[in-house]
PDB file of C-alpha atoms in Angstrom:
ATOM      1  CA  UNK A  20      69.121  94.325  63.248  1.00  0.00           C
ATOM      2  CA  UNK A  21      70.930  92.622  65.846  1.00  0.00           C
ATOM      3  CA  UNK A  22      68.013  90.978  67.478  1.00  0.00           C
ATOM      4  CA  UNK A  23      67.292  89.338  63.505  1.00  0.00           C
ATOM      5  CA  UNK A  24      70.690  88.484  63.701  1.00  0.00           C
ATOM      6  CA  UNK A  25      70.501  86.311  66.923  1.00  0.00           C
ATOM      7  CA  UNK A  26      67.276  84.484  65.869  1.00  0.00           C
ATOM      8  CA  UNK A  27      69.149  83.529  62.503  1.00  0.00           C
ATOM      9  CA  UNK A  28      71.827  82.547  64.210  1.00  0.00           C
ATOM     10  CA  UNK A  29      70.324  80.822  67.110  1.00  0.00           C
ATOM     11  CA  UNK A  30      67.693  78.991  64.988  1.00  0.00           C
ATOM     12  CA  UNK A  31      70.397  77.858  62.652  1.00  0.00           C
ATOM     13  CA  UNK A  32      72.596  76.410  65.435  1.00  0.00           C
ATOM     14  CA  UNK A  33      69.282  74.490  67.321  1.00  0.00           C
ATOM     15  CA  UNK A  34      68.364  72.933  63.987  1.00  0.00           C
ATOM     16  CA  UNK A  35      71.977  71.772  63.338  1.00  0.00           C
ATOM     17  CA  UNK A  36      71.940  70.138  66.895  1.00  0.00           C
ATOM     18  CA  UNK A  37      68.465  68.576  66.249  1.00  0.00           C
ATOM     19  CA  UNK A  38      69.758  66.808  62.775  1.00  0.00           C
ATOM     20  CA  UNK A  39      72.488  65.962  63.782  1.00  0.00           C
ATOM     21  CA  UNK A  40      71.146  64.554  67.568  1.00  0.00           C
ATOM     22  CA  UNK A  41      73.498  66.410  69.243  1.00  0.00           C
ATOM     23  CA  UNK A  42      73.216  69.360  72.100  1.00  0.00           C
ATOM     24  CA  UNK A  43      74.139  73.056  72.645  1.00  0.00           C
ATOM     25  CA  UNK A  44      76.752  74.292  74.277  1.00  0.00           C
ATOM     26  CA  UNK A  45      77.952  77.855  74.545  1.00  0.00           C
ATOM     27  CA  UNK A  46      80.368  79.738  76.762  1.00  0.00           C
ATOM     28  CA  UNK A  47      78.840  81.790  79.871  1.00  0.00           C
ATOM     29  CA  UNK A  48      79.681  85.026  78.412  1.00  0.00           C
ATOM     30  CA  UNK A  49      78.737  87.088  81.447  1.00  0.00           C
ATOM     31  CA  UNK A  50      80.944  89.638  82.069  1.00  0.00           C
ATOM     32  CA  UNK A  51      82.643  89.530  78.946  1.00  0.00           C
ATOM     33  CA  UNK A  52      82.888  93.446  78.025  1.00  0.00           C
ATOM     34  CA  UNK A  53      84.850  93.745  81.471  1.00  0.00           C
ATOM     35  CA  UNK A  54      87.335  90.971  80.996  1.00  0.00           C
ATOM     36  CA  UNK A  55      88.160  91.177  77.015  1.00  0.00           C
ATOM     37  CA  UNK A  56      90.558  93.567  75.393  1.00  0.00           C
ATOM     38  CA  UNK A  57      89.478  94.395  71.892  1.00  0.00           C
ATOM     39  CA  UNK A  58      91.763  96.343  69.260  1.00  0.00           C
ATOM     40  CA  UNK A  59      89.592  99.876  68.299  1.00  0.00           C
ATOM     41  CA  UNK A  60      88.184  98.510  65.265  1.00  0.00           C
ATOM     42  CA  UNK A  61      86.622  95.482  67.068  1.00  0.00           C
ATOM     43  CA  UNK A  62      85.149  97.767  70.373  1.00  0.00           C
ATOM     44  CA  UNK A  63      82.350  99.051  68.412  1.00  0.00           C
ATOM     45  CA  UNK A  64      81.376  94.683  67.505  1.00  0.00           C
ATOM     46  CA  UNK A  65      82.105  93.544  70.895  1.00  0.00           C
ATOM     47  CA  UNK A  66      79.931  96.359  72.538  1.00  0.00           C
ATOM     48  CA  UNK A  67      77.054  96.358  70.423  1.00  0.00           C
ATOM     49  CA  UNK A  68      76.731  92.175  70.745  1.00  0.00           C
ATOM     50  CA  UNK A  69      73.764  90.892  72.400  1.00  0.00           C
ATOM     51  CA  UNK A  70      75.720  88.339  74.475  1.00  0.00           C
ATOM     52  CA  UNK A  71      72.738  87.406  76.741  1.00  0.00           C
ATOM     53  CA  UNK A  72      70.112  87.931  73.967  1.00  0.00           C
ATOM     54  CA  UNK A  73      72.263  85.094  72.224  1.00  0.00           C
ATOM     55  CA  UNK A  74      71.885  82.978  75.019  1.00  0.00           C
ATOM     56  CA  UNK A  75      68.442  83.223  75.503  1.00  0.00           C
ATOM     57  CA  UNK A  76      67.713  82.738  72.025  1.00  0.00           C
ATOM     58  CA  UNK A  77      69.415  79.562  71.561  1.00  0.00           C
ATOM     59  CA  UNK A  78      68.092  78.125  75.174  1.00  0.00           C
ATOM     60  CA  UNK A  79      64.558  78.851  74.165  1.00  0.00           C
ATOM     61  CA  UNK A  80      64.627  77.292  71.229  1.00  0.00           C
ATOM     62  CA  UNK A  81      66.912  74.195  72.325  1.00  0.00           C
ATOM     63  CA  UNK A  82      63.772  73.521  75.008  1.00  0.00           C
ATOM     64  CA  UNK A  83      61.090  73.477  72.712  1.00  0.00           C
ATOM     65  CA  UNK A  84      63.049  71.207  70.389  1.00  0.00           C
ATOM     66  CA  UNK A  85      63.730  69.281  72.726  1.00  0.00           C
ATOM     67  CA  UNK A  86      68.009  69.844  72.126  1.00  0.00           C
ATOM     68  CA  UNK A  87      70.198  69.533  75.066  1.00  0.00           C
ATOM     69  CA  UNK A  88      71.940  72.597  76.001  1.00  0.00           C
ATOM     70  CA  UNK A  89      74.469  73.692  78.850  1.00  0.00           C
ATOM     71  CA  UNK A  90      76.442  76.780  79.658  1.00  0.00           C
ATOM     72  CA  UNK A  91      80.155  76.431  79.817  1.00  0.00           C
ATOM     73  CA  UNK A  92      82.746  78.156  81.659  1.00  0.00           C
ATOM     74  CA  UNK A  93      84.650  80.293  79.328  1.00  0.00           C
ATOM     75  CA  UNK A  94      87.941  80.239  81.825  1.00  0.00           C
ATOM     76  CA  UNK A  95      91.069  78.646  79.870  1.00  0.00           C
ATOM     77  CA  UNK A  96      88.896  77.404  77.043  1.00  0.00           C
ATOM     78  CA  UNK A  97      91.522  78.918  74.628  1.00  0.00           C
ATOM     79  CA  UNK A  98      94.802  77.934  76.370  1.00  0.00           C
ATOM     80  CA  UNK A  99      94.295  74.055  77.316  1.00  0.00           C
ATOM     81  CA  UNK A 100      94.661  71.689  74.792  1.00  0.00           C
ATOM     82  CA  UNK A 101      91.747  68.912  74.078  1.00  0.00           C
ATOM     83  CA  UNK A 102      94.219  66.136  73.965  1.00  0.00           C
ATOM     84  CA  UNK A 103      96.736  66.293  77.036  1.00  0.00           C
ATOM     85  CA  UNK A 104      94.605  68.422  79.539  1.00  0.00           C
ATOM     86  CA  UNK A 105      98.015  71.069  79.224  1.00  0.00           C
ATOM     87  CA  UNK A 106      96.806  74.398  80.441  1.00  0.00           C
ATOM     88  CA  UNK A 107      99.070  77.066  79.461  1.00  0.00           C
ATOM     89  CA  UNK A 108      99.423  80.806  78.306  1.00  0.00           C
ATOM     90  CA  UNK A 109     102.490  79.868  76.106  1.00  0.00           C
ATOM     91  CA  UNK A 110     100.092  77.412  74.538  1.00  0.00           C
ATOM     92  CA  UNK A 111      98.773  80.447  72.527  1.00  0.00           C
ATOM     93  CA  UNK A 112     101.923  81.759  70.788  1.00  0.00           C
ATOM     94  CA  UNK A 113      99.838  84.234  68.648  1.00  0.00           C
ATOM     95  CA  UNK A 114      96.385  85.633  68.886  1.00  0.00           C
ATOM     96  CA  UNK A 115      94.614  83.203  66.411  1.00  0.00           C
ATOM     97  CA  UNK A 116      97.136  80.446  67.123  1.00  0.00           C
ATOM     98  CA  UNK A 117      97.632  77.087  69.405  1.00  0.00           C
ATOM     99  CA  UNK A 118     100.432  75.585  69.317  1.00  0.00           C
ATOM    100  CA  UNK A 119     100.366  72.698  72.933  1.00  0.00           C
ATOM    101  CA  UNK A 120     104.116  72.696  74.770  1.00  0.00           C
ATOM    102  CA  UNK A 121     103.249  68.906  76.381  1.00  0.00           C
ATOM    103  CA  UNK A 122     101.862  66.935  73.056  1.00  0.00           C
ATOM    104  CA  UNK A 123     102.822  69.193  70.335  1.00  0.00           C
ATOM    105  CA  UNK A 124      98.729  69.602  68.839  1.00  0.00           C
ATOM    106  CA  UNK A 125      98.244  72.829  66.629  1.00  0.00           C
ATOM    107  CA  UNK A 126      95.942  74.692  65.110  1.00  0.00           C
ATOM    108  CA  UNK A 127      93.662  77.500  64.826  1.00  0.00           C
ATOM    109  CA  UNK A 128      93.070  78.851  68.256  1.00  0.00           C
ATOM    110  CA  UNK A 129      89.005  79.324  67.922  1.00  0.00           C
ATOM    111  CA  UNK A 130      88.801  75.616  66.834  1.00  0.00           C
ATOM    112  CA  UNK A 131      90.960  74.480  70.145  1.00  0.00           C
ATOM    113  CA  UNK A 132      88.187  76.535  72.244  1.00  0.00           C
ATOM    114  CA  UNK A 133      85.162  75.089  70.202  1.00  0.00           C
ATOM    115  CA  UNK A 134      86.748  71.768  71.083  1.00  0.00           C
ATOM    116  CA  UNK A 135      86.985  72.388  74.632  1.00  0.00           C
ATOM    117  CA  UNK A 136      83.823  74.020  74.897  1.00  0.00           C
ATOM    118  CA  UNK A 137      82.156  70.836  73.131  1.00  0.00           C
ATOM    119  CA  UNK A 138      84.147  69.294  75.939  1.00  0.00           C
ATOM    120  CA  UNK A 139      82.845  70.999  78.453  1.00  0.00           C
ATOM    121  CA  UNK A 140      79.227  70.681  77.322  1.00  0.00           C
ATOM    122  CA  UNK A 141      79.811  66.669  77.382  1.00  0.00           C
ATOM    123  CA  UNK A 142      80.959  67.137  80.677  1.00  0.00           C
ATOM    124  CA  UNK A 143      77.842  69.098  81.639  1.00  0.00           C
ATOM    125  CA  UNK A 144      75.160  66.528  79.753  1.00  0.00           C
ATOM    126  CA  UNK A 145      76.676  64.070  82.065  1.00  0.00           C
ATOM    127  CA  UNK A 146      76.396  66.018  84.949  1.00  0.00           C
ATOM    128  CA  UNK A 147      72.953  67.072  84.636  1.00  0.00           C
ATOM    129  CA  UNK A 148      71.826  63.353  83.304  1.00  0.00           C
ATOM    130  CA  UNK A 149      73.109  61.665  86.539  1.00  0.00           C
ATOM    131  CA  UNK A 150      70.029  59.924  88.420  1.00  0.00           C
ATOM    132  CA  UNK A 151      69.252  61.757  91.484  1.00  0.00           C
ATOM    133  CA  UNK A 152      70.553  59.741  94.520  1.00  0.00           C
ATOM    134  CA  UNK A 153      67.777  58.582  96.334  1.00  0.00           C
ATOM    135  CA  UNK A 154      67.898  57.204  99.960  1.00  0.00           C
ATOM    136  CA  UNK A 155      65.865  55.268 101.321  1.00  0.00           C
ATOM    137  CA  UNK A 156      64.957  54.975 105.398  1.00  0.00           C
ATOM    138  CA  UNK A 157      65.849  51.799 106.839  1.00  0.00           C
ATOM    139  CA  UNK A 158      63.754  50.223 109.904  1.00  0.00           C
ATOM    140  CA  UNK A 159      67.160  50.998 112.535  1.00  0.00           C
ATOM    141  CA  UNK A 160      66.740  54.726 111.047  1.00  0.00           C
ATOM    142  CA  UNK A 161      69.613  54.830 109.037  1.00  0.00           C
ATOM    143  CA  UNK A 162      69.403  55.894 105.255  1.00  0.00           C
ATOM    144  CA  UNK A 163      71.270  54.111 102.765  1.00  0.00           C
ATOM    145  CA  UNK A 164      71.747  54.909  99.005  1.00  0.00           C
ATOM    146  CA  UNK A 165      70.140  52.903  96.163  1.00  0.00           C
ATOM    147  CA  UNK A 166      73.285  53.408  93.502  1.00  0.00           C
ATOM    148  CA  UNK A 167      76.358  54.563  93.676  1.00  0.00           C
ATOM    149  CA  UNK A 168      77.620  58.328  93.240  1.00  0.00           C
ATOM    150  CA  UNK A 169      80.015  58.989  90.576  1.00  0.00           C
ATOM    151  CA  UNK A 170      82.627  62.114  90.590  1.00  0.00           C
ATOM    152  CA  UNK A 171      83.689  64.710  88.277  1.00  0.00           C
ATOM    153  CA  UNK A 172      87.116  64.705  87.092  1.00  0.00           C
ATOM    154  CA  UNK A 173      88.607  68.300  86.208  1.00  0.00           C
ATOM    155  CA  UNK A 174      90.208  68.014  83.185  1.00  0.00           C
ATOM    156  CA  UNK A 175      92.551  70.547  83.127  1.00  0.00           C
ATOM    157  CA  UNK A 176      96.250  69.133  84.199  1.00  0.00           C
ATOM    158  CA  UNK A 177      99.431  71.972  84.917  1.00  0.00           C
ATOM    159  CA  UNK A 178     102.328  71.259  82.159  1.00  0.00           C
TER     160      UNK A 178
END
C-alpha cells in the first residue's frame, strides 16, 4: 500500500515539475524518526512512512524525465522566514503557525518551509550548474583559471 502510495505521489510531483519546467526539491529526511516528536495519534504515520522510498521514487523518475532535482537540508526550514533571512524559534508561535519577529510575514507554517525548501533547491540548481573551473598549465608552470569562481551566500541572517 505504501509503496503504491509513493509512486502516485512521486509520479504526480515529477510530471508537475516537467509541465511546469521546473525541478524537484525535497528535504533530506534522514534521520527523521530520531529527531521529530509526534503526538500518539501521528507515531503510527510517521513510523510507517517510507521516507527514503519517497526519495528514491521521485529521483528516479526526475532522471529519466529529465527534471532537475536536489536534496535540501531540512535544518531551520520551518523557523526562517523567506523574506528577511530571520531565523528564529519565536518565529513559530504555534505548531502550524509563522508569524516573522524582523518583517512581520505570516502564514501557515508548512507553506513558509515549502518556500524555503524551494529556496533551497534554487540554491542547489545553481550550485550544481556552475561550470567546473578549469585550469590551464602555463609555459612558466603556473596554472591559471579560465573564469572566475563565484561563492555561496548563506541565507539565513540572526534577528
Amino acid at each position: 500500500m505504501m509503496t503504491d502510495l509513493n509512486h502516485q505521489i512521486s509520479t504526480f510531483v515529477v510530471r508537475e515539475a516537467e509541465r511546469t519546467g521546473r525541478g524537484v526539491a525535497l528535504e533530506d529526511l534522514q534521520g527523521i524518526r530520531g529527531r521529530v516528536r509526534a503526538h500518539r495519534l501521528q507515531r503510527r504515520t510517521l513510523h510507517n512512512w517510507a521516507y527514503a522510498q519517497q526519495i528514491t521514487f521521485t529521483r528516479y523518475k526526475a532522471a529519466r524525465a529529465e527534471v532537475a532535482f536536489v536534496l535540501v537540508d531540512p535544518a531551520y526550514t520551518s523557523q526562517a522566514c523567506p523574506e528577511c533571512g530571520c531565523v528564529a524559534r519565536a518565529n513559530r508561535p504555534a505548531r502550524g503557525r509563522f508569524v516573522c519577529k524582523r518583517c512581520g510575514l505570516a502564514g501557515h507554517a508548512d507553506h513558509i518551509a515549502a518556500r524555503n525548501i524551494a529556496t533551497g533547491g534554487a540554491a542547489g540548481w545553481a550550485a550544481i550548474n556552475q561550470p567546473q573551473l578549469r585550469a590551464s598549465l602555463q609555459p612558466d608552470g603556473t596554472a591559471r583559471a579560465n573564469h572566475r569562481q563565484l561563492a555561496v551566500v548563506d541565507y539565513a541572517v540572526a534577528c
